[in-house]
CSV table of C-alpha atoms in Angstrom, one decimal:
chain,number,residue,atom,x,y,z
A,1345,UNK,CA,0.0,0.0,0.0
A,1346,UNK,CA,1.7,3.2,-1.2
A,1347,UNK,CA,-1.4,5.3,-1.4
A,1348,UNK,CA,0.1,7.6,1.3
A,1349,UNK,CA,2.7,9.0,-1.0
A,1350,UNK,CA,5.1,6.2,-1.4
A,1351,UNK,CA,7.2,4.6,-2.7
A,1352,UNK,CA,7.7,3.3,0.8
A,1353,UNK,CA,4.9,1.1,2.1
A,1354,UNK,CA,2.3,2.2,4.6
A,1355,UNK,CA,3.7,1.1,8.0
A,1356,UNK,CA,0.3,1.3,9.8
A,1357,UNK,CA,-1.4,-1.0,7.3
A,1358,UNK,CA,-2.1,-4.4,9.0
A,1359,UNK,CA,-1.6,-6.3,5.7
A,1360,UNK,CA,1.8,-4.8,5.2
A,1361,UNK,CA,2.8,-5.8,8.8
A,1362,UNK,CA,1.6,-9.3,8.2
A,1363,UNK,CA,3.3,-9.7,4.8
A,1364,UNK,CA,6.6,-8.3,6.0
A,1365,UNK,CA,6.5,-10.6,9.1
A,1366,UNK,CA,5.7,-13.6,6.9
A,1367,UNK,CA,8.5,-12.9,4.6
A,1368,UNK,CA,11.0,-12.4,7.4
A,1369,UNK,CA,9.9,-15.6,9.1
A,1370,UNK,CA,10.2,-17.5,5.9
A,1371,UNK,CA,13.7,-16.2,5.4
A,1372,UNK,CA,14.7,-17.2,8.9
A,1373,UNK,CA,13.2,-20.7,8.4
A,1374,UNK,CA,15.5,-21.1,5.5
A,1375,UNK,CA,18.5,-19.7,7.4
A,1376,UNK,CA,18.2,-21.2,10.9
A,1377,UNK,CA,21.6,-20.0,12.1
A,1378,UNK,CA,20.7,-16.3,11.7
A,1379,UNK,CA,20.5,-14.4,14.9
A,1380,UNK,CA,19.2,-11.1,13.6
A,1381,UNK,CA,17.3,-9.7,10.6
A,1382,UNK,CA,16.8,-6.2,9.3
A,1383,UNK,CA,13.4,-4.7,9.0
A,1384,UNK,CA,14.3,-1.2,7.8
A,1385,UNK,CA,13.1,1.7,5.7
A,1386,UNK,CA,14.3,2.2,2.1
A,1387,UNK,CA,16.9,4.8,1.3
A,1388,UNK,CA,14.4,7.6,0.4
A,1389,UNK,CA,12.6,10.2,2.5
A,1390,UNK,CA,9.4,9.5,0.6
A,1391,UNK,CA,7.6,7.7,3.4
A,1392,UNK,CA,3.9,7.2,3.8
A,1393,UNK,CA,1.9,10.3,4.7
A,1394,UNK,CA,-1.6,8.7,5.1
A,1395,UNK,CA,-3.8,10.0,7.9
A,1396,UNK,CA,-3.1,7.1,10.2
A,1397,UNK,CA,0.7,7.3,9.8
A,1398,UNK,CA,0.7,11.1,10.1
A,1399,UNK,CA,-1.4,10.9,13.3
A,1400,UNK,CA,1.2,8.6,14.9
A,1401,UNK,CA,4.1,10.7,13.7
A,1402,UNK,CA,2.6,13.9,15.0
A,1403,UNK,CA,1.9,12.4,18.4
A,1404,UNK,CA,5.5,11.0,18.6
A,1405,UNK,CA,7.2,14.1,17.2
A,1406,UNK,CA,9.0,12.1,14.5
A,1407,UNK,CA,8.3,9.8,11.5
A,1408,UNK,CA,10.1,7.2,13.6
A,1409,UNK,CA,6.9,6.9,15.5
A,1410,UNK,CA,5.0,5.0,12.9
A,1411,UNK,CA,8.2,3.2,11.7
A,1412,UNK,CA,9.1,1.9,15.1
A,1413,UNK,CA,5.5,0.9,15.9
A,1414,UNK,CA,5.6,-1.1,12.6
A,1415,UNK,CA,9.0,-2.7,13.5
A,1416,UNK,CA,7.7,-3.6,16.9
A,1417,UNK,CA,4.6,-5.3,15.5
A,1418,UNK,CA,6.7,-7.3,13.0
A,1419,UNK,CA,9.2,-8.2,15.7
A,1420,UNK,CA,6.4,-9.5,17.9
A,1421,UNK,CA,5.2,-11.8,15.2
A,1422,UNK,CA,8.8,-13.0,14.4
A,1423,UNK,CA,9.4,-13.7,18.1
A,1424,UNK,CA,6.6,-16.3,18.1
A,1425,UNK,CA,8.4,-18.4,15.6
A,1426,UNK,CA,12.0,-17.4,16.2
A,1427,UNK,CA,12.3,-16.2,19.9
A,1428,UNK,CA,16.1,-15.9,19.8
A,1429,UNK,CA,16.3,-13.6,16.8
A,1430,UNK,CA,16.8,-9.9,17.1
A,1431,UNK,CA,15.1,-7.5,14.6
A,1432,UNK,CA,17.3,-4.6,13.6
A,1433,UNK,CA,16.1,-1.3,12.2
A,1434,UNK,CA,17.7,1.9,11.1
A,1435,UNK,CA,17.3,5.2,12.9
A,1436,UNK,CA,18.4,7.0,9.8
A,1437,UNK,CA,17.7,10.4,8.1
A,1438,UNK,CA,14.0,11.2,8.8
A,1439,UNK,CA,13.8,8.4,11.5
A,1440,UNK,CA,16.9,9.4,13.5
A,1441,UNK,CA,15.0,11.2,16.2
A,1442,UNK,CA,13.6,8.9,18.9
A,1443,UNK,CA,9.8,8.9,19.4
A,1444,UNK,CA,8.3,10.4,22.5
A,1445,UNK,CA,6.5,7.4,23.9
A,1446,UNK,CA,7.0,4.3,21.7
A,1447,UNK,CA,10.0,2.2,22.8
A,1448,UNK,CA,11.7,-0.6,20.9
A,1449,UNK,CA,10.6,-4.1,22.0
A,1450,UNK,CA,13.2,-6.2,23.8
A,1451,UNK,CA,14.0,-8.1,20.6
A,1452,UNK,CA,14.5,-4.9,18.5
A,1453,UNK,CA,17.9,-3.4,17.8
A,1454,UNK,CA,18.4,0.2,16.8
A,1455,UNK,CA,21.1,1.1,14.3
A,1456,UNK,CA,21.7,4.8,14.7
A,1457,UNK,CA,23.1,6.5,11.6
A,1458,UNK,CA,25.3,9.6,11.6
A,1459,UNK,CA,25.0,10.6,8.0
A,1460,UNK,CA,24.2,14.3,8.7
A,1461,UNK,CA,27.3,14.7,11.0
A,1462,UNK,CA,30.4,16.8,10.4
A,1463,UNK,CA,33.3,14.6,9.5
A,1464,UNK,CA,36.0,17.1,10.5
A,1465,UNK,CA,35.1,17.5,14.2
A,1466,UNK,CA,34.5,14.7,16.7
A,1467,UNK,CA,30.9,13.9,17.1
A,1468,UNK,CA,30.9,15.0,20.7
A,1469,UNK,CA,32.5,18.4,19.9
A,1470,UNK,CA,30.1,20.8,21.6
A,1471,UNK,CA,31.2,23.7,19.2
A,1472,UNK,CA,29.9,21.8,16.1
A,1473,UNK,CA,26.2,22.4,15.6
A,1474,UNK,CA,25.8,19.6,13.1
A,1475,UNK,CA,27.1,17.1,15.7
A,1476,UNK,CA,25.3,18.5,18.7
A,1477,UNK,CA,22.0,17.4,17.2
A,1478,UNK,CA,23.2,13.8,16.8
A,1479,UNK,CA,24.5,13.7,20.3
A,1480,UNK,CA,21.1,14.8,21.6
A,1481,UNK,CA,19.4,12.0,19.5
A,1482,UNK,CA,21.8,9.4,20.8
A,1483,UNK,CA,21.1,10.5,24.4
A,1484,UNK,CA,17.4,10.1,23.8
A,1485,UNK,CA,17.8,6.7,22.2
A,1486,UNK,CA,20.0,5.6,25.1
A,1487,UNK,CA,17.1,6.3,27.5
A,1488,UNK,CA,14.8,3.9,25.8
A,1489,UNK,CA,17.0,1.2,24.3
A,1490,UNK,CA,20.0,-0.8,25.5
A,1491,UNK,CA,20.7,-2.4,22.1
A,1492,UNK,CA,22.1,0.4,20.0
A,1493,UNK,CA,24.4,-0.1,17.1
A,1494,UNK,CA,26.1,2.7,15.1
A,1495,UNK,CA,26.4,3.3,11.3
A,1496,UNK,CA,29.2,5.9,10.9
A,1497,UNK,CA,30.5,7.4,7.7
A,1498,UNK,CA,34.2,7.7,6.9
A,1499,UNK,CA,34.7,8.7,3.3
A,1500,UNK,CA,33.6,11.3,0.7
A,1501,UNK,CA,31.0,9.4,-1.2
A,1502,UNK,CA,31.0,12.0,-3.9
A,1503,UNK,CA,34.7,11.9,-4.5
A,1504,UNK,CA,36.3,8.7,-3.2
A,1505,UNK,CA,39.9,9.8,-4.1
A,1506,UNK,CA,39.7,13.5,-3.1
A,1507,UNK,CA,41.6,14.7,0.0
A,1508,UNK,CA,39.3,14.1,2.9
A,1509,UNK,CA,40.1,15.5,6.4
A,1510,UNK,CA,38.5,13.0,8.7
A,1511,UNK,CA,41.5,11.0,10.0
A,1512,UNK,CA,41.5,12.9,13.4
A,1513,UNK,CA,37.9,12.0,14.3
A,1514,UNK,CA,38.0,8.2,13.8
A,1515,UNK,CA,39.4,7.5,17.2
A,1516,UNK,CA,37.4,10.1,19.2
A,1517,UNK,CA,34.1,9.0,17.5
A,1518,UNK,CA,34.6,5.3,18.3
A,1519,UNK,CA,35.3,6.2,21.9
A,1520,UNK,CA,32.2,8.4,22.0
A,1521,UNK,CA,30.0,5.6,20.8
A,1522,UNK,CA,31.6,3.2,23.4
A,1523,UNK,CA,31.0,5.7,26.2
A,1524,UNK,CA,27.3,5.9,25.2
A,1525,UNK,CA,26.8,2.2,25.4
A,1526,UNK,CA,26.8,1.3,21.7
A,1527,UNK,CA,27.0,-2.5,21.2
A,1528,UNK,CA,28.9,-2.2,18.0
A,1529,UNK,CA,29.9,0.2,15.2
A,1530,UNK,CA,29.9,-0.1,11.4
A,1531,UNK,CA,32.4,2.3,10.0
A,1532,UNK,CA,31.4,2.6,6.3
A,1533,UNK,CA,34.1,3.9,4.0
A,1534,UNK,CA,34.4,3.3,0.2
A,1535,UNK,CA,33.5,-0.3,0.5
A,1536,UNK,CA,32.6,-0.8,-3.2
A,1537,UNK,CA,35.9,0.7,-4.4
A,1538,UNK,CA,39.6,0.2,-4.0
A,1539,UNK,CA,42.5,2.8,-3.9
A,1540,UNK,CA,40.5,5.6,-2.4
A,1541,UNK,CA,42.2,8.6,-0.8
A,1542,UNK,CA,44.7,7.2,1.8
A,1543,UNK,CA,42.6,4.1,2.0
A,1544,UNK,CA,45.4,1.9,3.3
A,1545,UNK,CA,45.9,4.3,6.3
A,1546,UNK,CA,42.2,4.9,6.9
A,1547,UNK,CA,41.4,1.2,6.9
A,1548,UNK,CA,44.3,0.4,9.3
A,1549,UNK,CA,43.3,3.2,11.6
A,1550,UNK,CA,39.6,2.2,11.6
A,1551,UNK,CA,40.4,-1.5,12.2
A,1552,UNK,CA,42.9,-0.8,15.1
A,1553,UNK,CA,40.5,1.5,16.8
A,1554,UNK,CA,37.6,-0.9,16.5
A,1555,UNK,CA,39.9,-3.6,18.0
A,1556,UNK,CA,40.7,-1.4,21.0
A,1557,UNK,CA,39.1,2.1,21.2
A,1558,UNK,CA,41.5,3.0,24.0
A,1559,UNK,CA,44.5,2.9,21.6
A,1560,UNK,CA,46.2,6.2,20.9
A,1561,UNK,CA,44.8,7.0,17.5
A,1562,UNK,CA,47.4,9.7,16.8
A,1563,UNK,CA,50.2,7.3,17.5
A,1564,UNK,CA,48.6,4.6,15.3
A,1565,UNK,CA,48.3,7.0,12.4
A,1566,UNK,CA,51.9,8.0,12.8
A,1567,UNK,CA,53.1,4.4,13.2
A,1568,UNK,CA,51.4,3.4,10.0
A,1569,UNK,CA,52.7,6.2,7.9
A,1570,UNK,CA,56.3,5.7,9.1
A,1571,UNK,CA,56.2,1.9,8.5
A,1572,UNK,CA,54.2,2.0,5.3
A,1573,UNK,CA,55.9,4.9,3.6
A,1574,UNK,CA,59.4,4.5,5.1
A,1575,UNK,CA,61.8,7.1,3.7
A,1576,UNK,CA,58.9,9.1,2.3
A,1577,UNK,CA,56.9,9.2,5.5
A,1578,UNK,CA,57.7,12.8,6.7
A,1579,UNK,CA,56.2,14.8,3.9
A,1580,UNK,CA,53.1,12.6,3.9
A,1581,UNK,CA,52.7,13.2,7.6
A,1582,UNK,CA,53.2,16.9,7.0
A,1583,UNK,CA,50.5,16.8,4.3
A,1584,UNK,CA,48.0,15.1,6.6
A,1585,UNK,CA,48.6,17.6,9.4
A,1586,UNK,CA,48.6,20.7,7.0
A,1587,UNK,CA,45.4,19.7,5.3
A,1588,UNK,CA,43.5,18.9,8.6
A,1589,UNK,CA,44.9,22.1,10.3
A,1590,UNK,CA,43.7,24.2,7.3
A,1591,UNK,CA,40.2,22.8,7.4
A,1592,UNK,CA,39.9,23.4,11.1
A,1593,UNK,CA,41.3,26.9,10.8
A,1594,UNK,CA,38.9,27.8,8.0
A,1595,UNK,CA,35.9,26.7,10.2
A,1596,UNK,CA,34.7,24.1,7.8
A,1597,UNK,CA,32.1,21.5,8.6
A,1598,UNK,CA,32.2,18.9,5.7
A,1599,UNK,CA,29.7,16.0,5.7
A,1600,UNK,CA,30.3,12.8,3.9
A,1601,UNK,CA,29.3,14.1,0.4
A,1602,UNK,CA,31.4,17.3,0.4
A,1603,UNK,CA,32.5,19.4,-2.5
A,1604,UNK,CA,36.2,20.3,-3.0
A,1605,UNK,CA,35.4,23.7,-1.5
A,1606,UNK,CA,33.8,22.1,1.5
A,1607,UNK,CA,37.1,20.4,2.5
A,1608,UNK,CA,39.2,23.5,1.8
A,1609,UNK,CA,40.5,22.9,-1.7
A,1610,UNK,CA,41.5,25.8,-3.8
A,1611,UNK,CA,44.3,26.3,-6.4
A,1612,UNK,CA,46.9,27.3,-3.7
A,1613,UNK,CA,46.0,24.3,-1.5
A,1614,UNK,CA,46.0,21.9,-4.4
A,1615,UNK,CA,49.5,23.0,-5.4
A,1616,UNK,CA,50.7,22.6,-1.8
A,1617,UNK,CA,49.4,19.0,-1.7
A,1618,UNK,CA,51.1,18.2,-4.9
A,1619,UNK,CA,54.4,19.5,-3.6
A,1620,UNK,CA,54.2,17.3,-0.6
A,1621,UNK,CA,53.7,14.2,-2.7
A,1622,UNK,CA,56.5,15.3,-5.2
A,1623,UNK,CA,58.8,15.5,-2.2
A,1624,UNK,CA,57.7,12.1,-0.9
A,1625,UNK,CA,58.3,10.6,-4.3
A,1626,UNK,CA,61.8,12.0,-4.5
A,1627,UNK,CA,62.6,10.5,-1.0
A,1628,UNK,CA,61.5,7.0,-1.9
A,1629,UNK,CA,64.5,4.7,-1.6
A,1630,UNK,CA,63.1,1.6,-3.2
A,1631,UNK,CA,60.4,0.5,-5.6
A,1632,UNK,CA,58.0,-0.7,-2.9
A,1633,UNK,CA,58.0,2.7,-1.2
A,1634,UNK,CA,57.8,4.5,-4.6
A,1635,UNK,CA,54.7,2.5,-5.5
A,1636,UNK,CA,53.0,3.2,-2.2
A,1637,UNK,CA,53.7,6.9,-2.6
A,1638,UNK,CA,52.4,6.9,-6.2
A,1639,UNK,CA,49.2,5.2,-5.0
A,1640,UNK,CA,48.8,7.8,-2.2
A,1641,UNK,CA,49.4,10.7,-4.7
A,1642,UNK,CA,46.2,9.9,-6.7
A,1643,UNK,CA,44.4,12.3,-4.3
A,1644,UNK,CA,46.7,15.1,-5.3
A,1645,UNK,CA,46.0,14.7,-9.0
A,1646,UNK,CA,42.3,14.5,-8.3
A,1647,UNK,CA,42.5,17.7,-6.3
A,1648,UNK,CA,44.3,19.5,-9.2
A,1649,UNK,CA,41.6,18.2,-11.6
A,1650,UNK,CA,38.7,19.4,-9.5
A,1651,UNK,CA,40.1,22.6,-7.9
A,1652,UNK,CA,43.5,23.3,-9.4
A,1653,UNK,CA,42.4,26.6,-11.0
A,1654,UNK,CA,43.4,27.9,-14.4
A,1655,UNK,CA,45.9,25.9,-16.4
A,1656,UNK,CA,46.7,25.5,-20.1
A,1657,UNK,CA,45.0,22.8,-22.1
A,1658,UNK,CA,48.3,20.9,-22.3
A,1659,UNK,CA,48.9,21.2,-18.5
A,1660,UNK,CA,45.4,19.9,-17.7
A,1661,UNK,CA,45.7,17.1,-20.2
A,1662,UNK,CA,49.0,16.0,-18.7
A,1663,UNK,CA,47.5,15.9,-15.2
A,1664,UNK,CA,44.5,13.9,-16.3
A,1665,UNK,CA,46.7,11.5,-18.2
A,1666,UNK,CA,48.9,11.0,-15.1
A,1667,UNK,CA,45.9,10.6,-12.9
A,1668,UNK,CA,44.2,8.0,-15.1
A,1669,UNK,CA,47.6,6.1,-15.4
A,1670,UNK,CA,48.0,6.0,-11.6
A,1671,UNK,CA,44.4,5.0,-11.0
A,1672,UNK,CA,44.7,2.1,-13.5
A,1673,UNK,CA,48.1,1.0,-12.2
A,1674,UNK,CA,46.8,0.8,-8.6
A,1675,UNK,CA,43.4,-0.6,-9.5
A,1676,UNK,CA,41.1,2.2,-8.5
A,1677,UNK,CA,37.6,0.7,-9.3
A,1678,UNK,CA,35.2,3.5,-8.3
A,1679,UNK,CA,35.6,7.3,-8.5
A,1680,UNK,CA,32.5,7.8,-6.3
A,1681,UNK,CA,29.8,5.7,-4.7
A,1682,UNK,CA,27.7,5.8,-7.8
A,1683,UNK,CA,30.4,6.0,-10.6
A,1684,UNK,CA,32.8,3.4,-11.8
A,1685,UNK,CA,36.3,4.7,-12.4
A,1686,UNK,CA,36.3,3.6,-16.1
A,1687,UNK,CA,33.2,5.8,-16.6
A,1688,UNK,CA,34.8,8.7,-14.9
A,1689,UNK,CA,37.9,8.4,-17.0
A,1690,UNK,CA,35.8,8.6,-20.2
A,1691,UNK,CA,34.1,11.8,-18.9
A,1692,UNK,CA,37.4,13.3,-18.1
A,1693,UNK,CA,38.9,12.6,-21.5
A,1694,UNK,CA,35.8,13.9,-23.2
A,1695,UNK,CA,36.2,17.3,-21.4
A,1696,UNK,CA,40.0,17.6,-21.9
């Protein structure tokens, strides 16, 4: 039933509740070892606005009112056949805010999503307005649910290989979630692509901090850069610090779909970044280090392409050619969440 505006189903419709529960139970019957199942909204804000859904949402102060009532009803039916299975649902986008009176059933898990948050400042930074709202929502959920899981975002989904200043918040954010009784954290980065901006470092830092949130994240970052880039480590460390320092100084608040401007890129900054990688490449003392630096430098070429300012046709063509060569050499598969690298290369060549 999508008569309430759709394309999402009407969550107060009893037939919808029954059919969803039947499908979930059937799936669990076929997969008897499963211990949780997701009953979540689709990735669109076009939810049902029928009179019944709207009445619940108005009373609860959030569209999560009707959504959570629906999930609870489905979870109750699932429990009758599969009493040990947890039913997970997203608190995401329009459902992030907790309802006023409806609470999750004991077999319902809440996966709280931070997609609106600033990726430069720690989530618990009281000076960051974008993050304060999330903290308030997490506090409200913590009052009514003891089975909260987190979906956190750790890449630029619009430009996988563009410089992205979030390395300083990975550790603080994981510690914040832990302090607020999260049971687990999903740290989403560019999972459908390879060779994104400093992906080796970012993946290492994320995995180490998930393993032990009390590790010193700054020390782990420095450890990786020194061991991975060897003789070329110092200029890469300087690049990371310079880029993050600049974004903080400029008072930026990038999300996880930022433009080049949102992360502080301009012609002068792009040239600075390229200079750091040029220096790192000159310092490489063997082929392994050279290859690692080349892979890392992809972000500098993407920055020049997107925000490098005026240049001659031949200069721009040379940068694009080098960028594409490096991307192919180091197997970059996606340029963004929605665009394969090969498609992006074709678009670049058509413009040059």
